[in-house]
Each structure stands twice: as C-alpha cells, then as structure tokens.
Amino acid sequence: MLVALTDPIDPAGEALLRAAGHDVQLPGPDGLDALLARADAVVVRRKLPDDLAARAPRLLGAIRQGVGLDMIPVENCTAHGILVANVPGANADSVAEFAIAQMLAILRHVEAMHAALLARGWDIARAQTATASELRGRTLGIVGVGAIGTRLGEIAKHGFHMRVVGHRRDRSALPPEVEYAALDDLFAASDFIVLACPLTEQTRGLASADRIARMRPGAWILNVARGPVIDGDALLAALREGRIGGAALDVFDVQPLAPDHPLRALPNVLLTPHSAGLSQEAVVRMSTGAAEETIRILAGERPRNFANPEAWDVSRARRQAMEAAAP
C-alpha cells in the first residue's frame, strides 16, 4: 500500500514501513494533493486540508508523527471511516527538558551574558549575575498535565525542589508531584506558567487577557503547546507594558513567525521555532511510533493510540467495499 509522508520522517521509521512491504512517498512536483489522491495512509507533520476525505478517497489512516491532532481534520476523518492515531509521550522528555532549559536560561540570563561577553567584555557580562537567581523554591504552574506535563513536574519537583501546581480536566489523574490548582489560581500563584495542553475549542484563548492580568509582575509564561492557546494581543500588551516578566514562546498563531512580527522587537521574550520536541531521540521515537501505527492500520488492526475509535465500524465497511471492488 502507499504511505504518503507530508514531510520527511526519520530513516528508522521509513525503514519499518518499507520492511512491511509498503511504498513510501513524499509529495512530488504536483504537490501533496496529488499524492493524497493515491494514498492508503498518510503520516502527518503539517496541517492537512479540512476536506481530507474528498481529496483522499483511498485513505484508511491519518497518523500524526507527534501528539497534537490539530493538524488532522478528525471530524472529517471520523465521518468517512479514516482512522486517526498519534504517538503520545514520544517527545515528553524532549519537551519537558526544553521547558526546564528555558527557565534556567531566563533566570541565569544566559543569552544576555553571551551577547555582552562578545560585544562588551568580561566584566560587563559578569554584571548580569547581579540579578541571576535559582529555580529552587519557585512555583511552577503547568496547564495540561499529560505525558509532557507529568515529566516536567517530576523534573521540577525532584530535580529543582520547586513547588508544582497543575491543571487538567480530570484532577484525579494528576501525578503525586503536582498539586491541583484552578486555572485562575494557577496564573496568580506561579513564577513560571508552562502551557502544555492540546489545542481544542476549550483551550483556544485559555491564557486570556483576564488570566494574564492575574500573573505576578515578574512571572514568565512559556508556550510549548500551540500558539492560539494564548490571547496574542493580550500577551503583547502585557509584555510591552512590562506587567509580566516575559514570555518564552516556541509556537505561534501563524508559523513561521513573520519577519516584522512585533514580538521580535521586545527585550522580554525568548523565541524558538517550534522545536521543543525535536531532539534526535524524540524524532526517532515519533517516527518509529507513527510507522508502527500505520502498519497496524493498513493490516486492518486497531491502532494502539486510537484518536477516533467511533470510526472503526465505518472503516471496516469501507475497507471491505474497497477489497470487493479491487480487480
């Protein structure tokens, strides 16, 4: 069967697909649509069209190489019997460590010291340490305590002796390292707020103007989730006015970040290009995990991380009809 890749995956994942007997192709000169029209499955690393089923009449599965399903039109897939799967937890260590690295860089002024050392000399660079501080004893608020949030809580609590509070829909599922906090309380109490939740209609704009206004004057907000989880205009105003410490942003409403975006001119931001989950180890795990789920779906099996199990019966009926119609 033909597996379409929206973008290259790690060679280990591609090797698994080929060893299972499948053809693996990237978009050619005719673009992704032409490839989707022939594909039996697609491994997803970019946003798919909302009318996916109409463009991909043979498609049996859409498999996210990663966690966030906002790149896949899940409702459209479900209605047409296209199975959706992802690989939750594959990049949890990578994203959690990235958030810790951001907090350390912020408190120890790593970027400012580097620039000062190169441009202005040793003594000026060392002067940055006058306001350097430690993570120990500070409060970390985690919004979305899934695999990433759980790992981040473990590192922060046991590695840095931070107080960790968190918010998730099912508070009974919080790990022991994380105290439950209502969202408004979490924003008001935290020195660092890490957004690690999926993008849904419920989380869109979750970091609202009202909640940003509740943040401590020196607090930082870190977004490793999706750009629209934050009210961008409210955040920009708070940063410009110095009402919060700053923002470390790995994701944005529109990506790549525009060259003239006002965030680029602010001194109290740390910007990275949607790279928190892209360590070498995480990329291998995500690629092989997505390949394994693809192989299961094309073999007629249920995926292990089934995002739309309600599509199963329709999928089975479609598959049987396709097999009966085959020459």
PDB file of N, CA and C in Angstrom, residues 211-295:
ATOM      1  N   ARG A 211      -6.659  36.299  32.595  1.00  0.00           N
ATOM      2  CA  ARG A 211      -5.698  35.444  33.309  1.00  0.00           C
ATOM      3  C   ARG A 211      -4.287  36.020  33.246  1.00  0.00           C
ATOM      4  N   ILE A 212      -3.912  36.591  32.111  1.00  0.00           N
ATOM      5  CA  ILE A 212      -2.605  37.240  32.033  1.00  0.00           C
ATOM      6  C   ILE A 212      -2.521  38.384  33.041  1.00  0.00           C
ATOM      7  N   ALA A 213      -3.634  39.101  33.242  1.00  0.00           N
ATOM      8  CA  ALA A 213      -3.657  40.198  34.214  1.00  0.00           C
ATOM      9  C   ALA A 213      -3.470  39.698  35.643  1.00  0.00           C
ATOM     10  N   ARG A 214      -3.760  38.426  35.902  1.00  0.00           N
ATOM     11  CA  ARG A 214      -3.587  37.852  37.229  1.00  0.00           C
ATOM     12  C   ARG A 214      -2.139  37.454  37.523  1.00  0.00           C
ATOM     13  N   MET A 215      -1.295  37.404  36.497  1.00  0.00           N
ATOM     14  CA  MET A 215       0.080  36.933  36.687  1.00  0.00           C
ATOM     15  C   MET A 215       0.883  37.898  37.556  1.00  0.00           C
ATOM     16  N   ARG A 216       1.861  37.343  38.272  1.00  0.00           N
ATOM     17  CA  ARG A 216       2.765  38.152  39.081  1.00  0.00           C
ATOM     18  C   ARG A 216       3.592  39.066  38.179  1.00  0.00           C
ATOM     19  N   PRO A 217       4.019  40.212  38.698  1.00  0.00           N
ATOM     20  CA  PRO A 217       4.784  41.149  37.860  1.00  0.00           C
ATOM     21  C   PRO A 217       6.049  40.553  37.238  1.00  0.00           C
ATOM     22  N   GLY A 218       6.706  39.634  37.927  1.00  0.00           N
ATOM     23  CA  GLY A 218       7.931  39.052  37.379  1.00  0.00           C
ATOM     24  C   GLY A 218       7.756  37.685  36.761  1.00  0.00           C
ATOM     25  N   ALA A 219       6.511  37.217  36.642  1.00  0.00           N
ATOM     26  CA  ALA A 219       6.264  35.856  36.155  1.00  0.00           C
ATOM     27  C   ALA A 219       6.452  35.761  34.644  1.00  0.00           C
ATOM     28  N   TRP A 220       6.831  34.572  34.209  1.00  0.00           N
ATOM     29  CA  TRP A 220       7.001  34.281  32.774  1.00  0.00           C
ATOM     30  C   TRP A 220       5.992  33.223  32.361  1.00  0.00           C
ATOM     31  N   ILE A 221       5.522  33.342  31.125  1.00  0.00           N
ATOM     32  CA  ILE A 221       4.659  32.321  30.541  1.00  0.00           C
ATOM     33  C   ILE A 221       5.418  31.641  29.414  1.00  0.00           C
ATOM     34  N   LEU A 222       5.406  30.312  29.405  1.00  0.00           N
ATOM     35  CA  LEU A 222       6.112  29.507  28.415  1.00  0.00           C
ATOM     36  C   LEU A 222       5.081  28.710  27.631  1.00  0.00           C
ATOM     37  N   ASN A 223       5.120  28.810  26.319  1.00  0.00           N
ATOM     38  CA  ASN A 223       4.145  28.084  25.497  1.00  0.00           C
ATOM     39  C   ASN A 223       4.852  27.041  24.648  1.00  0.00           C
ATOM     40  N   VAL A 224       4.660  25.757  25.012  1.00  0.00           N
ATOM     41  CA  VAL A 224       5.145  24.634  24.207  1.00  0.00           C
ATOM     42  C   VAL A 224       3.958  23.834  23.674  1.00  0.00           C
ATOM     43  N   ALA A 225       2.779  24.455  23.659  1.00  0.00           N
ATOM     44  CA  ALA A 225       1.547  23.793  23.219  1.00  0.00           C
ATOM     45  C   ALA A 225       1.252  24.194  21.775  1.00  0.00           C
ATOM     46  N   ARG A 226       0.373  25.160  21.582  1.00  0.00           N
ATOM     47  CA  ARG A 226       0.044  25.720  20.284  1.00  0.00           C
ATOM     48  C   ARG A 226      -0.185  27.211  20.466  1.00  0.00           C
ATOM     49  N   GLY A 227       0.125  28.000  19.430  1.00  0.00           N
ATOM     50  CA  GLY A 227       0.023  29.441  19.536  1.00  0.00           C
ATOM     51  C   GLY A 227      -1.324  29.949  20.000  1.00  0.00           C
ATOM     52  N   PRO A 228      -2.440  29.481  19.423  1.00  0.00           N
ATOM     53  CA  PRO A 228      -3.748  30.032  19.775  1.00  0.00           C
ATOM     54  C   PRO A 228      -4.217  29.742  21.204  1.00  0.00           C
ATOM     55  N   VAL A 229      -3.474  28.968  21.972  1.00  0.00           N
ATOM     56  CA  VAL A 229      -3.826  28.768  23.382  1.00  0.00           C
ATOM     57  C   VAL A 229      -3.711  30.088  24.144  1.00  0.00           C
ATOM     58  N   ILE A 230      -2.885  31.006  23.640  1.00  0.00           N
ATOM     59  CA  ILE A 230      -2.707  32.327  24.253  1.00  0.00           C
ATOM     60  C   ILE A 230      -3.466  33.373  23.452  1.00  0.00           C
ATOM     61  N   ASP A 231      -4.084  34.317  24.144  1.00  0.00           N
ATOM     62  CA  ASP A 231      -4.622  35.518  23.508  1.00  0.00           C
ATOM     63  C   ASP A 231      -3.421  36.389  23.140  1.00  0.00           C
ATOM     64  N   GLY A 232      -3.044  36.365  21.873  1.00  0.00           N
ATOM     65  CA  GLY A 232      -1.819  37.023  21.438  1.00  0.00           C
ATOM     66  C   GLY A 232      -1.802  38.518  21.670  1.00  0.00           C
ATOM     67  N   ASP A 233      -2.921  39.189  21.447  1.00  0.00           N
ATOM     68  CA  ASP A 233      -2.974  40.642  21.640  1.00  0.00           C
ATOM     69  C   ASP A 233      -2.804  40.991  23.113  1.00  0.00           C
ATOM     70  N   ALA A 234      -3.443  40.208  23.987  1.00  0.00           N
ATOM     71  CA  ALA A 234      -3.333  40.474  25.420  1.00  0.00           C
ATOM     72  C   ALA A 234      -1.900  40.239  25.906  1.00  0.00           C
ATOM     73  N   LEU A 235      -1.266  39.187  25.405  1.00  0.00           N
ATOM     74  CA  LEU A 235       0.115  38.918  25.799  1.00  0.00           C
ATOM     75  C   LEU A 235       1.037  40.031  25.319  1.00  0.00           C
ATOM     76  N   LEU A 236       0.869  40.455  24.081  1.00  0.00           N
ATOM     77  CA  LEU A 236       1.715  41.507  23.527  1.00  0.00           C
ATOM     78  C   LEU A 236       1.591  42.786  24.353  1.00  0.00           C
ATOM     79  N   ALA A 237       0.379  43.136  24.742  1.00  0.00           N
ATOM     80  CA  ALA A 237       0.171  44.343  25.555  1.00  0.00           C
ATOM     81  C   ALA A 237       0.852  44.211  26.910  1.00  0.00           C
ATOM     82  N   ALA A 238       0.726  43.042  27.550  1.00  0.00           N
ATOM     83  CA  ALA A 238       1.346  42.843  28.864  1.00  0.00           C
ATOM     84  C   ALA A 238       2.868  42.911  28.775  1.00  0.00           C
ATOM     85  N   LEU A 239       3.428  42.384  27.701  1.00  0.00           N
ATOM     86  CA  LEU A 239       4.873  42.417  27.516  1.00  0.00           C
ATOM     87  C   LEU A 239       5.360  43.839  27.269  1.00  0.00           C
ATOM     88  N   ARG A 240       4.668  44.565  26.406  1.00  0.00           N
ATOM     89  CA  ARG A 240       5.065  45.945  26.087  1.00  0.00           C
ATOM     90  C   ARG A 240       4.994  46.847  27.313  1.00  0.00           C
ATOM     91  N   GLU A 241       3.989  46.614  28.147  1.00  0.00           N
ATOM     92  CA  GLU A 241       3.793  47.461  29.312  1.00  0.00           C
ATOM     93  C   GLU A 241       4.599  46.994  30.515  1.00  0.00           C
ATOM     94  N   GLY A 242       5.298  45.861  30.394  1.00  0.00           N
ATOM     95  CA  GLY A 242       6.115  45.359  31.490  1.00  0.00           C
ATOM     96  C   GLY A 242       5.310  44.855  32.670  1.00  0.00           C
ATOM     97  N   ARG A 243       4.080  44.410  32.418  1.00  0.00           N
ATOM     98  CA  ARG A 243       3.240  43.928  33.516  1.00  0.00           C
ATOM     99  C   ARG A 243       3.588  42.528  33.961  1.00  0.00           C
ATOM    100  N   ILE A 244       4.292  41.772  33.120  1.00  0.00           N
ATOM    101  CA  ILE A 244       4.778  40.443  33.486  1.00  0.00           C
ATOM    102  C   ILE A 244       6.266  40.375  33.180  1.00  0.00           C
ATOM    103  N   GLY A 245       6.920  39.333  33.690  1.00  0.00           N
ATOM    104  CA  GLY A 245       8.359  39.216  33.463  1.00  0.00           C
ATOM    105  C   GLY A 245       8.701  39.012  32.002  1.00  0.00           C
ATOM    106  N   GLY A 246       7.971  38.096  31.353  1.00  0.00           N
ATOM    107  CA  GLY A 246       8.260  37.839  29.952  1.00  0.00           C
ATOM    108  C   GLY A 246       7.550  36.607  29.446  1.00  0.00           C
ATOM    109  N   ALA A 247       7.889  36.222  28.222  1.00  0.00           N
ATOM    110  CA  ALA A 247       7.281  35.063  27.576  1.00  0.00           C
ATOM    111  C   ALA A 247       8.335  34.312  26.785  1.00  0.00           C
ATOM    112  N   ALA A 248       8.371  33.003  26.946  1.00  0.00           N
ATOM    113  CA  ALA A 248       9.209  32.121  26.139  1.00  0.00           C
ATOM    114  C   ALA A 248       8.264  31.342  25.238  1.00  0.00           C
ATOM    115  N   LEU A 249       8.326  31.618  23.953  1.00  0.00           N
ATOM    116  CA  LEU A 249       7.341  31.092  23.011  1.00  0.00           C
ATOM    117  C   LEU A 249       8.017  30.204  21.979  1.00  0.00           C
ATOM    118  N   ASP A 250       7.538  28.962  21.893  1.00  0.00           N
ATOM    119  CA  ASP A 250       8.048  28.022  20.895  1.00  0.00           C
ATOM    120  C   ASP A 250       7.055  27.831  19.753  1.00  0.00           C
ATOM    121  N   VAL A 251       5.836  28.329  19.942  1.00  0.00           N
ATOM    122  CA  VAL A 251       4.769  28.166  18.954  1.00  0.00           C
ATOM    123  C   VAL A 251       4.027  29.475  18.804  1.00  0.00           C
ATOM    124  N   PHE A 252       3.391  29.664  17.627  1.00  0.00           N
ATOM    125  CA  PHE A 252       2.779  30.940  17.296  1.00  0.00           C
ATOM    126  C   PHE A 252       1.485  30.709  16.516  1.00  0.00           C
ATOM    127  N   ASP A 253       0.637  31.735  16.489  1.00  0.00           N
ATOM    128  CA  ASP A 253      -0.625  31.625  15.748  1.00  0.00           C
ATOM    129  C   ASP A 253      -0.377  31.296  14.285  1.00  0.00           C
ATOM    130  N   VAL A 254       0.599  31.964  13.688  1.00  0.00           N
ATOM    131  CA  VAL A 254       0.977  31.730  12.294  1.00  0.00           C
ATOM    132  C   VAL A 254       2.452  31.382  12.276  1.00  0.00           C
ATOM    133  N   GLN A 255       2.785  30.270  11.648  1.00  0.00           N
ATOM    134  CA  GLN A 255       4.172  29.815  11.577  1.00  0.00           C
ATOM    135  C   GLN A 255       4.590  29.629  10.121  1.00  0.00           C
ATOM    136  N   PRO A 256       5.838  30.018   9.774  1.00  0.00           N
ATOM    137  CA  PRO A 256       6.858  30.642  10.612  1.00  0.00           C
ATOM    138  C   PRO A 256       6.439  32.040  11.090  1.00  0.00           C
ATOM    139  N   LEU A 257       7.109  32.504  12.138  1.00  0.00           N
ATOM    140  CA  LEU A 257       6.847  33.835  12.675  1.00  0.00           C
ATOM    141  C   LEU A 257       7.276  34.883  11.655  1.00  0.00           C
ATOM    142  N   ALA A 258       6.384  35.821  11.359  1.00  0.00           N
ATOM    143  CA  ALA A 258       6.639  36.826  10.321  1.00  0.00           C
ATOM    144  C   ALA A 258       7.864  37.674  10.668  1.00  0.00           C
ATOM    145  N   PRO A 259       8.655  38.043   9.664  1.00  0.00           N
ATOM    146  CA  PRO A 259       9.857  38.850   9.925  1.00  0.00           C
ATOM    147  C   PRO A 259       9.568  40.175  10.619  1.00  0.00           C
ATOM    148  N   ASP A 260       8.372  40.735  10.415  1.00  0.00           N
ATOM    149  CA  ASP A 260       8.039  42.017  11.022  1.00  0.00           C
ATOM    150  C   ASP A 260       7.131  41.889  12.240  1.00  0.00           C
ATOM    151  N   HIS A 261       7.041  40.684  12.810  1.00  0.00           N
ATOM    152  CA  HIS A 261       6.154  40.497  13.957  1.00  0.00           C
ATOM    153  C   HIS A 261       6.665  41.306  15.142  1.00  0.00           C
ATOM    154  N   PRO A 262       5.780  42.000  15.861  1.00  0.00           N
ATOM    155  CA  PRO A 262       6.222  42.857  16.976  1.00  0.00           C
ATOM    156  C   PRO A 262       6.913  42.108  18.110  1.00  0.00           C
ATOM    157  N   LEU A 263       6.675  40.819  18.255  1.00  0.00           N
ATOM    158  CA  LEU A 263       7.365  40.062  19.306  1.00  0.00           C
ATOM    159  C   LEU A 263       8.878  40.107  19.117  1.00  0.00           C
ATOM    160  N   ARG A 264       9.321  40.188  17.874  1.00  0.00           N
ATOM    161  CA  ARG A 264      10.758  40.161  17.594  1.00  0.00           C
ATOM    162  C   ARG A 264      11.499  41.362  18.187  1.00  0.00           C
ATOM    163  N   ALA A 265      10.791  42.457  18.430  1.00  0.00           N
ATOM    164  CA  ALA A 265      11.442  43.683  18.893  1.00  0.00           C
ATOM    165  C   ALA A 265      11.430  43.836  20.410  1.00  0.00           C
ATOM    166  N   LEU A 266      10.833  42.906  21.124  1.00  0.00           N
ATOM    167  CA  LEU A 266      10.698  43.056  22.569  1.00  0.00           C
ATOM    168  C   LEU A 266      11.875  42.419  23.307  1.00  0.00           C
ATOM    169  N   PRO A 267      12.362  43.061  24.375  1.00  0.00           N
ATOM    170  CA  PRO A 267      13.505  42.517  25.112  1.00  0.00           C
ATOM    171  C   PRO A 267      13.143  41.409  26.091  1.00  0.00           C
ATOM    172  N   ASN A 268      11.870  41.278  26.423  1.00  0.00           N
ATOM    173  CA  ASN A 268      11.451  40.314  27.441  1.00  0.00           C
ATOM    174  C   ASN A 268      10.774  39.087  26.837  1.00  0.00           C
ATOM    175  N   VAL A 269      11.276  38.641  25.683  1.00  0.00           N
ATOM    176  CA  VAL A 269      10.773  37.421  25.062  1.00  0.00           C
ATOM    177  C   VAL A 269      11.940  36.526  24.675  1.00  0.00           C
ATOM    178  N   LEU A 270      11.671  35.234  24.665  1.00  0.00           N
ATOM    179  CA  LEU A 270      12.612  34.216  24.206  1.00  0.00           C
ATOM    180  C   LEU A 270      11.867  33.414  23.140  1.00  0.00           C
ATOM    181  N   LEU A 271      12.313  33.527  21.891  1.00  0.00           N
ATOM    182  CA  LEU A 271      11.595  32.942  20.768  1.00  0.00           C
ATOM    183  C   LEU A 271      12.371  31.773  20.183  1.00  0.00           C
ATOM    184  N   THR A 272      11.667  30.658  19.943  1.00  0.00           N
ATOM    185  CA  THR A 272      12.255  29.489  19.294  1.00  0.00           C
ATOM    186  C   THR A 272      11.282  28.956  18.241  1.00  0.00           C
ATOM    187  N   PRO A 273      11.779  28.235  17.222  1.00  0.00           N
ATOM    188  CA  PRO A 273      10.974  27.887  16.047  1.00  0.00           C
ATOM    189  C   PRO A 273      10.265  26.535  16.126  1.00  0.00           C
ATOM    190  N   HIS A 274       9.336  26.385  17.091  1.00  0.00           N
ATOM    191  CA  HIS A 274       8.568  25.146  17.248  1.00  0.00           C
ATOM    192  C   HIS A 274       9.503  23.934  17.262  1.00  0.00           C
ATOM    193  N   SER A 275      10.430  23.959  18.194  1.00  0.00           N
ATOM    194  CA  SER A 275      11.498  22.958  18.225  1.00  0.00           C
ATOM    195  C   SER A 275      11.594  22.203  19.543  1.00  0.00           C
ATOM    196  N   ALA A 276      10.675  22.446  20.481  1.00  0.00           N
ATOM    197  CA  ALA A 276      10.796  21.839  21.807  1.00  0.00           C
ATOM    198  C   ALA A 276      10.843  20.315  21.758  1.00  0.00           C
ATOM    199  N   GLY A 277      10.098  19.715  20.848  1.00  0.00           N
ATOM    200  CA  GLY A 277      10.010  18.254  20.795  1.00  0.00           C
ATOM    201  C   GLY A 277      10.965  17.607  19.821  1.00  0.00           C
ATOM    202  N   LEU A 278      11.934  18.363  19.289  1.00  0.00           N
ATOM    203  CA  LEU A 278      12.724  17.846  18.177  1.00  0.00           C
ATOM    204  C   LEU A 278      14.154  17.486  18.568  1.00  0.00           C
ATOM    205  N   SER A 279      14.331  16.793  19.674  1.00  0.00           N
ATOM    206  CA  SER A 279      15.636  16.187  19.941  1.00  0.00           C
ATOM    207  C   SER A 279      15.818  14.985  19.011  1.00  0.00           C
ATOM    208  N   GLN A 280      17.061  14.560  18.822  1.00  0.00           N
ATOM    209  CA  GLN A 280      17.318  13.407  17.962  1.00  0.00           C
ATOM    210  C   GLN A 280      16.573  12.172  18.460  1.00  0.00           C
ATOM    211  N   GLU A 281      16.584  11.982  19.777  1.00  0.00           N
ATOM    212  CA  GLU A 281      15.946  10.793  20.345  1.00  0.00           C
ATOM    213  C   GLU A 281      14.434  10.829  20.148  1.00  0.00           C
ATOM    214  N   ALA A 282      13.838  12.009  20.365  1.00  0.00           N
ATOM    215  CA  ALA A 282      12.384  12.120  20.232  1.00  0.00           C
ATOM    216  C   ALA A 282      11.944  11.918  18.789  1.00  0.00           C
ATOM    217  N   VAL A 283      12.721  12.430  17.840  1.00  0.00           N
ATOM    218  CA  VAL A 283      12.362  12.277  16.433  1.00  0.00           C
ATOM    219  C   VAL A 283      12.342  10.801  16.039  1.00  0.00           C
ATOM    220  N   VAL A 284      13.305  10.033  16.534  1.00  0.00           N
ATOM    221  CA  VAL A 284      13.323   8.590  16.254  1.00  0.00           C
ATOM    222  C   VAL A 284      12.092   7.924  16.848  1.00  0.00           C
ATOM    223  N   ARG A 285      11.783   8.254  18.110  1.00  0.00           N
ATOM    224  CA  ARG A 285      10.623   7.631  18.751  1.00  0.00           C
ATOM    225  C   ARG A 285       9.331   8.001  18.037  1.00  0.00           C
ATOM    226  N   MET A 286       9.180   9.268  17.649  1.00  0.00           N
ATOM    227  CA  MET A 286       7.955   9.683  16.961  1.00  0.00           C
ATOM    228  C   MET A 286       7.831   9.027  15.592  1.00  0.00           C
ATOM    229  N   SER A 287       8.942   8.948  14.859  1.00  0.00           N
ATOM    230  CA  SER A 287       8.896   8.364  13.519  1.00  0.00           C
ATOM    231  C   SER A 287       8.589   6.869  13.567  1.00  0.00           C
ATOM    232  N   THR A 288       9.270   6.144  14.445  1.00  0.00           N
ATOM    233  CA  THR A 288       9.027   4.702  14.527  1.00  0.00           C
ATOM    234  C   THR A 288       7.642   4.415  15.099  1.00  0.00           C
ATOM    235  N   GLY A 289       7.211   5.223  16.066  1.00  0.00           N
ATOM    236  CA  GLY A 289       5.871   5.033  16.620  1.00  0.00           C
ATOM    237  C   GLY A 289       4.791   5.273  15.581  1.00  0.00           C
ATOM    238  N   ALA A 290       4.956   6.329  14.773  1.00  0.00           N
ATOM    239  CA  ALA A 290       3.978   6.605  13.715  1.00  0.00           C
ATOM    240  C   ALA A 290       3.992   5.504  12.659  1.00  0.00           C
ATOM    241  N   ALA A 291       5.173   5.004  12.331  1.00  0.00           N
ATOM    242  CA  ALA A 291       5.272   3.920  11.349  1.00  0.00           C
ATOM    243  C   ALA A 291       4.572   2.664  11.866  1.00  0.00           C
ATOM    244  N   GLU A 292       4.773   2.329  13.129  1.00  0.00           N
ATOM    245  CA  GLU A 292       4.138   1.138  13.699  1.00  0.00           C
ATOM    246  C   GLU A 292       2.614   1.259  13.690  1.00  0.00           C
ATOM    247  N   GLU A 293       2.102   2.450  14.014  1.00  0.00           N
ATOM    248  CA  GLU A 293       0.659   2.649  13.970  1.00  0.00           C
ATOM    249  C   GLU A 293       0.136   2.540  12.531  1.00  0.00           C
ATOM    250  N   THR A 294       0.891   3.072  11.584  1.00  0.00           N
ATOM    251  CA  THR A 294       0.496   2.985  10.175  1.00  0.00           C
ATOM    252  C   THR A 294       0.422   1.532   9.725  1.00  0.00           C
ATOM    253  N   ILE A 295       1.400   0.742  10.094  1.00  0.00           N
ATOM    254  CA  ILE A 295       1.432  -0.681   9.722  1.00  0.00           C
ATOM    255  C   ILE A 295       0.223  -1.407  10.303  1.00  0.00           C
TER     256      ILE A 295
END
